[in-house]
Amino acid sequence: MTSKHSVLRALKWKDAFGKAKFPQLGNEIPEGPGSKYTNFSLQHIMEKYNFIPSMLVQREFLLPLCLKNPTLVQDAFLTTPRYSYTIETNFSHPSGEKPEPLKESAATVTKGH
């Protein structure tokens, strides 16, 4: 399996973990007189941590692979439109000269000292 395919496979697993709804932890059925714990639920706290499996996939697999060969990871991100984070702009490339206001302020600083 090539590195590009393994990156795409990791991205697929990241999506799967991101879409998965994990079962409720512990005794989190609706509270009532027969429940073990009354008026106590941690589900609102655990919802914050449902991203951890996808974060672990990204940290443990994608980052070391990116350090070894960044072009493969870049190709995988650019071929998948969902993970394309490039921003296209119509700005011109900067020239080697400073703009006029910066030239004037640099001249006044050197005159003052």
JSON list of C-alpha atoms in Angstrom, two decimals:
[
{"chain": "A", "resi": 1, "resn": "MET", "atom": "CA", "xyz": [0.00, 0.00, 0.00]},
{"chain": "A", "resi": 2, "resn": "THR", "atom": "CA", "xyz": [1.46, 3.33, -0.98]},
{"chain": "A", "resi": 3, "resn": "SER", "atom": "CA", "xyz": [1.70, 6.22, 1.40]},
{"chain": "A", "resi": 4, "resn": "LYS", "atom": "CA", "xyz": [-0.94, 8.17, -0.51]},
{"chain": "A", "resi": 5, "resn": "HIS", "atom": "CA", "xyz": [-3.44, 5.34, -0.09]},
{"chain": "A", "resi": 6, "resn": "SER", "atom": "CA", "xyz": [-2.63, 5.06, 3.60]},
{"chain": "A", "resi": 7, "resn": "VAL", "atom": "CA", "xyz": [-3.20, 8.80, 4.04]},
{"chain": "A", "resi": 8, "resn": "LEU", "atom": "CA", "xyz": [-6.56, 8.58, 2.28]},
{"chain": "A", "resi": 9, "resn": "ARG", "atom": "CA", "xyz": [-7.45, 5.57, 4.44]},
{"chain": "A", "resi": 10, "resn": "ALA", "atom": "CA", "xyz": [-6.59, 7.55, 7.57]},
{"chain": "A", "resi": 11, "resn": "LEU", "atom": "CA", "xyz": [-8.75, 10.44, 6.37]},
{"chain": "A", "resi": 12, "resn": "LYS", "atom": "CA", "xyz": [-11.60, 7.99, 5.79]},
{"chain": "A", "resi": 13, "resn": "TRP", "atom": "CA", "xyz": [-11.25, 6.68, 9.36]},
{"chain": "A", "resi": 14, "resn": "LYS", "atom": "CA", "xyz": [-11.13, 10.24, 10.66]},
{"chain": "A", "resi": 15, "resn": "ASP", "atom": "CA", "xyz": [-14.46, 10.89, 8.94]},
{"chain": "A", "resi": 16, "resn": "ALA", "atom": "CA", "xyz": [-15.89, 7.68, 10.35]},
{"chain": "A", "resi": 17, "resn": "PHE", "atom": "CA", "xyz": [-14.87, 8.61, 13.89]},
{"chain": "A", "resi": 18, "resn": "GLY", "atom": "CA", "xyz": [-16.20, 12.12, 13.41]},
{"chain": "A", "resi": 19, "resn": "LYS", "atom": "CA", "xyz": [-19.63, 10.91, 12.29]},
{"chain": "A", "resi": 20, "resn": "ALA", "atom": "CA", "xyz": [-19.95, 8.14, 14.90]},
{"chain": "A", "resi": 21, "resn": "LYS", "atom": "CA", "xyz": [-22.32, 8.67, 17.76]},
{"chain": "A", "resi": 22, "resn": "PHE", "atom": "CA", "xyz": [-20.91, 6.95, 20.81]},
{"chain": "A", "resi": 23, "resn": "PRO", "atom": "CA", "xyz": [-23.19, 5.16, 23.27]},
{"chain": "A", "resi": 24, "resn": "GLN", "atom": "CA", "xyz": [-24.00, 6.90, 26.50]},
{"chain": "A", "resi": 25, "resn": "LEU", "atom": "CA", "xyz": [-21.66, 6.11, 29.34]},
{"chain": "A", "resi": 26, "resn": "GLY", "atom": "CA", "xyz": [-22.79, 4.47, 32.54]},
{"chain": "A", "resi": 27, "resn": "ASN", "atom": "CA", "xyz": [-26.31, 4.64, 33.88]},
{"chain": "A", "resi": 28, "resn": "GLU", "atom": "CA", "xyz": [-27.60, 7.54, 31.85]},
{"chain": "A", "resi": 29, "resn": "ILE", "atom": "CA", "xyz": [-31.11, 6.37, 31.26]},
{"chain": "A", "resi": 30, "resn": "PRO", "atom": "CA", "xyz": [-33.78, 8.93, 32.16]},
{"chain": "A", "resi": 31, "resn": "GLU", "atom": "CA", "xyz": [-33.79, 9.43, 35.88]},
{"chain": "A", "resi": 32, "resn": "GLY", "atom": "CA", "xyz": [-36.61, 8.09, 37.91]},
{"chain": "A", "resi": 33, "resn": "PRO", "atom": "CA", "xyz": [-37.35, 6.55, 41.28]},
{"chain": "A", "resi": 34, "resn": "GLY", "atom": "CA", "xyz": [-35.86, 3.18, 40.24]},
{"chain": "A", "resi": 35, "resn": "SER", "atom": "CA", "xyz": [-32.61, 4.44, 38.76]},
{"chain": "A", "resi": 36, "resn": "LYS", "atom": "CA", "xyz": [-29.30, 3.99, 40.52]},
{"chain": "A", "resi": 37, "resn": "TYR", "atom": "CA", "xyz": [-28.36, 7.67, 40.35]},
{"chain": "A", "resi": 38, "resn": "THR", "atom": "CA", "xyz": [-30.97, 10.36, 40.48]},
{"chain": "A", "resi": 39, "resn": "ASN", "atom": "CA", "xyz": [-30.55, 13.64, 38.67]},
{"chain": "A", "resi": 40, "resn": "PHE", "atom": "CA", "xyz": [-26.93, 12.96, 37.67]},
{"chain": "A", "resi": 41, "resn": "SER", "atom": "CA", "xyz": [-25.68, 12.70, 34.10]},
{"chain": "A", "resi": 42, "resn": "LEU", "atom": "CA", "xyz": [-22.30, 13.36, 32.48]},
{"chain": "A", "resi": 43, "resn": "GLN", "atom": "CA", "xyz": [-23.45, 13.20, 28.87]},
{"chain": "A", "resi": 44, "resn": "HIS", "atom": "CA", "xyz": [-23.30, 16.97, 28.45]},
{"chain": "A", "resi": 45, "resn": "ILE", "atom": "CA", "xyz": [-19.63, 16.85, 29.50]},
{"chain": "A", "resi": 46, "resn": "MET", "atom": "CA", "xyz": [-18.72, 13.81, 27.38]},
{"chain": "A", "resi": 47, "resn": "GLU", "atom": "CA", "xyz": [-20.13, 15.43, 24.21]},
{"chain": "A", "resi": 48, "resn": "LYS", "atom": "CA", "xyz": [-17.13, 17.76, 24.31]},
{"chain": "A", "resi": 49, "resn": "TYR", "atom": "CA", "xyz": [-14.74, 14.81, 24.02]},
{"chain": "A", "resi": 50, "resn": "ASN", "atom": "CA", "xyz": [-16.30, 12.90, 21.12]},
{"chain": "A", "resi": 51, "resn": "PHE", "atom": "CA", "xyz": [-13.61, 14.35, 18.83]},
{"chain": "A", "resi": 52, "resn": "ILE", "atom": "CA", "xyz": [-10.77, 12.49, 20.57]},
{"chain": "A", "resi": 53, "resn": "PRO", "atom": "CA", "xyz": [-10.59, 9.41, 18.28]},
{"chain": "A", "resi": 54, "resn": "SER", "atom": "CA", "xyz": [-10.31, 11.57, 15.17]},
{"chain": "A", "resi": 55, "resn": "MET", "atom": "CA", "xyz": [-7.74, 13.78, 16.88]},
{"chain": "A", "resi": 56, "resn": "LEU", "atom": "CA", "xyz": [-5.69, 10.69, 17.80]},
{"chain": "A", "resi": 57, "resn": "VAL", "atom": "CA", "xyz": [-5.82, 9.41, 14.23]},
{"chain": "A", "resi": 58, "resn": "GLN", "atom": "CA", "xyz": [-4.57, 12.74, 12.99]},
{"chain": "A", "resi": 59, "resn": "ARG", "atom": "CA", "xyz": [-1.81, 13.05, 15.57]},
{"chain": "A", "resi": 60, "resn": "GLU", "atom": "CA", "xyz": [-0.55, 9.47, 15.53]},
{"chain": "A", "resi": 61, "resn": "PHE", "atom": "CA", "xyz": [-0.63, 8.88, 11.79]},
{"chain": "A", "resi": 62, "resn": "LEU", "atom": "CA", "xyz": [-0.83, 12.01, 9.67]},
{"chain": "A", "resi": 63, "resn": "LEU", "atom": "CA", "xyz": [1.71, 14.21, 11.43]},
{"chain": "A", "resi": 64, "resn": "PRO", "atom": "CA", "xyz": [4.65, 11.73, 11.41]},
{"chain": "A", "resi": 65, "resn": "LEU", "atom": "CA", "xyz": [3.85, 10.94, 7.78]},
{"chain": "A", "resi": 66, "resn": "CYS", "atom": "CA", "xyz": [3.83, 14.65, 6.98]},
{"chain": "A", "resi": 67, "resn": "LEU", "atom": "CA", "xyz": [7.27, 15.01, 8.53]},
{"chain": "A", "resi": 68, "resn": "LYS", "atom": "CA", "xyz": [8.65, 12.16, 6.41]},
{"chain": "A", "resi": 69, "resn": "ASN", "atom": "CA", "xyz": [7.22, 13.29, 3.09]},
{"chain": "A", "resi": 70, "resn": "PRO", "atom": "CA", "xyz": [5.08, 16.46, 3.09]},
{"chain": "A", "resi": 71, "resn": "THR", "atom": "CA", "xyz": [4.30, 16.32, -0.63]},
{"chain": "A", "resi": 72, "resn": "LEU", "atom": "CA", "xyz": [2.33, 13.07, -0.27]},
{"chain": "A", "resi": 73, "resn": "VAL", "atom": "CA", "xyz": [0.15, 14.53, 2.44]},
{"chain": "A", "resi": 74, "resn": "GLN", "atom": "CA", "xyz": [-0.29, 17.73, 0.45]},
{"chain": "A", "resi": 75, "resn": "ASP", "atom": "CA", "xyz": [-1.40, 15.73, -2.60]},
{"chain": "A", "resi": 76, "resn": "ALA", "atom": "CA", "xyz": [-3.88, 13.77, -0.50]},
{"chain": "A", "resi": 77, "resn": "PHE", "atom": "CA", "xyz": [-5.36, 16.95, 0.92]},
{"chain": "A", "resi": 78, "resn": "LEU", "atom": "CA", "xyz": [-5.55, 18.67, -2.46]},
{"chain": "A", "resi": 79, "resn": "THR", "atom": "CA", "xyz": [-7.14, 15.73, -4.31]},
{"chain": "A", "resi": 80, "resn": "THR", "atom": "CA", "xyz": [-9.91, 15.45, -1.72]},
{"chain": "A", "resi": 81, "resn": "PRO", "atom": "CA", "xyz": [-12.08, 18.60, -1.99]},
{"chain": "A", "resi": 82, "resn": "ARG", "atom": "CA", "xyz": [-13.39, 18.17, 1.54]},
{"chain": "A", "resi": 83, "resn": "TYR", "atom": "CA", "xyz": [-9.89, 18.62, 2.99]},
{"chain": "A", "resi": 84, "resn": "SER", "atom": "CA", "xyz": [-8.74, 21.33, 0.61]},
{"chain": "A", "resi": 85, "resn": "TYR", "atom": "CA", "xyz": [-7.71, 24.26, 2.75]},
{"chain": "A", "resi": 86, "resn": "THR", "atom": "CA", "xyz": [-6.03, 26.35, 0.08]},
{"chain": "A", "resi": 87, "resn": "ILE", "atom": "CA", "xyz": [-7.21, 29.91, -0.40]},
{"chain": "A", "resi": 88, "resn": "GLU", "atom": "CA", "xyz": [-7.03, 31.29, -3.90]},
{"chain": "A", "resi": 89, "resn": "THR", "atom": "CA", "xyz": [-6.44, 35.02, -4.11]},
{"chain": "A", "resi": 90, "resn": "ASN", "atom": "CA", "xyz": [-5.87, 37.45, -6.92]},
{"chain": "A", "resi": 91, "resn": "PHE", "atom": "CA", "xyz": [-3.18, 39.41, -5.07]},
{"chain": "A", "resi": 92, "resn": "SER", "atom": "CA", "xyz": [-0.08, 40.26, -7.05]},
{"chain": "A", "resi": 93, "resn": "HIS", "atom": "CA", "xyz": [3.26, 38.97, -5.87]},
{"chain": "A", "resi": 94, "resn": "PRO", "atom": "CA", "xyz": [5.18, 41.46, -3.73]},
{"chain": "A", "resi": 95, "resn": "SER", "atom": "CA", "xyz": [7.93, 43.38, -5.45]},
{"chain": "A", "resi": 96, "resn": "GLY", "atom": "CA", "xyz": [11.36, 43.93, -3.96]},
{"chain": "A", "resi": 97, "resn": "GLU", "atom": "CA", "xyz": [10.77, 47.63, -3.26]},
{"chain": "A", "resi": 98, "resn": "LYS", "atom": "CA", "xyz": [9.08, 49.11, -0.22]},
{"chain": "A", "resi": 99, "resn": "PRO", "atom": "CA", "xyz": [5.83, 51.04, -0.68]},
{"chain": "A", "resi": 100, "resn": "GLU", "atom": "CA", "xyz": [6.13, 54.85, -0.61]},
{"chain": "A", "resi": 101, "resn": "PRO", "atom": "CA", "xyz": [4.75, 55.43, 2.94]},
{"chain": "A", "resi": 102, "resn": "LEU", "atom": "CA", "xyz": [7.24, 52.94, 4.37]},
{"chain": "A", "resi": 103, "resn": "LYS", "atom": "CA", "xyz": [10.15, 54.58, 2.53]},
{"chain": "A", "resi": 104, "resn": "GLU", "atom": "CA", "xyz": [9.23, 57.97, 4.00]},
{"chain": "A", "resi": 105, "resn": "SER", "atom": "CA", "xyz": [8.88, 56.67, 7.56]},
{"chain": "A", "resi": 106, "resn": "ALA", "atom": "CA", "xyz": [12.22, 54.86, 7.31]},
{"chain": "A", "resi": 107, "resn": "ALA", "atom": "CA", "xyz": [13.87, 58.10, 6.14]},
{"chain": "A", "resi": 108, "resn": "THR", "atom": "CA", "xyz": [12.44, 60.10, 9.07]},
{"chain": "A", "resi": 109, "resn": "VAL", "atom": "CA", "xyz": [13.61, 57.51, 11.58]},
{"chain": "A", "resi": 110, "resn": "THR", "atom": "CA", "xyz": [17.18, 57.66, 10.28]},
{"chain": "A", "resi": 111, "resn": "LYS", "atom": "CA", "xyz": [17.17, 61.49, 10.32]},
{"chain": "A", "resi": 112, "resn": "GLY", "atom": "CA", "xyz": [15.98, 61.62, 13.92]},
{"chain": "A", "resi": 113, "resn": "HIS", "atom": "CA", "xyz": [18.82, 59.50, 15.29]}
]
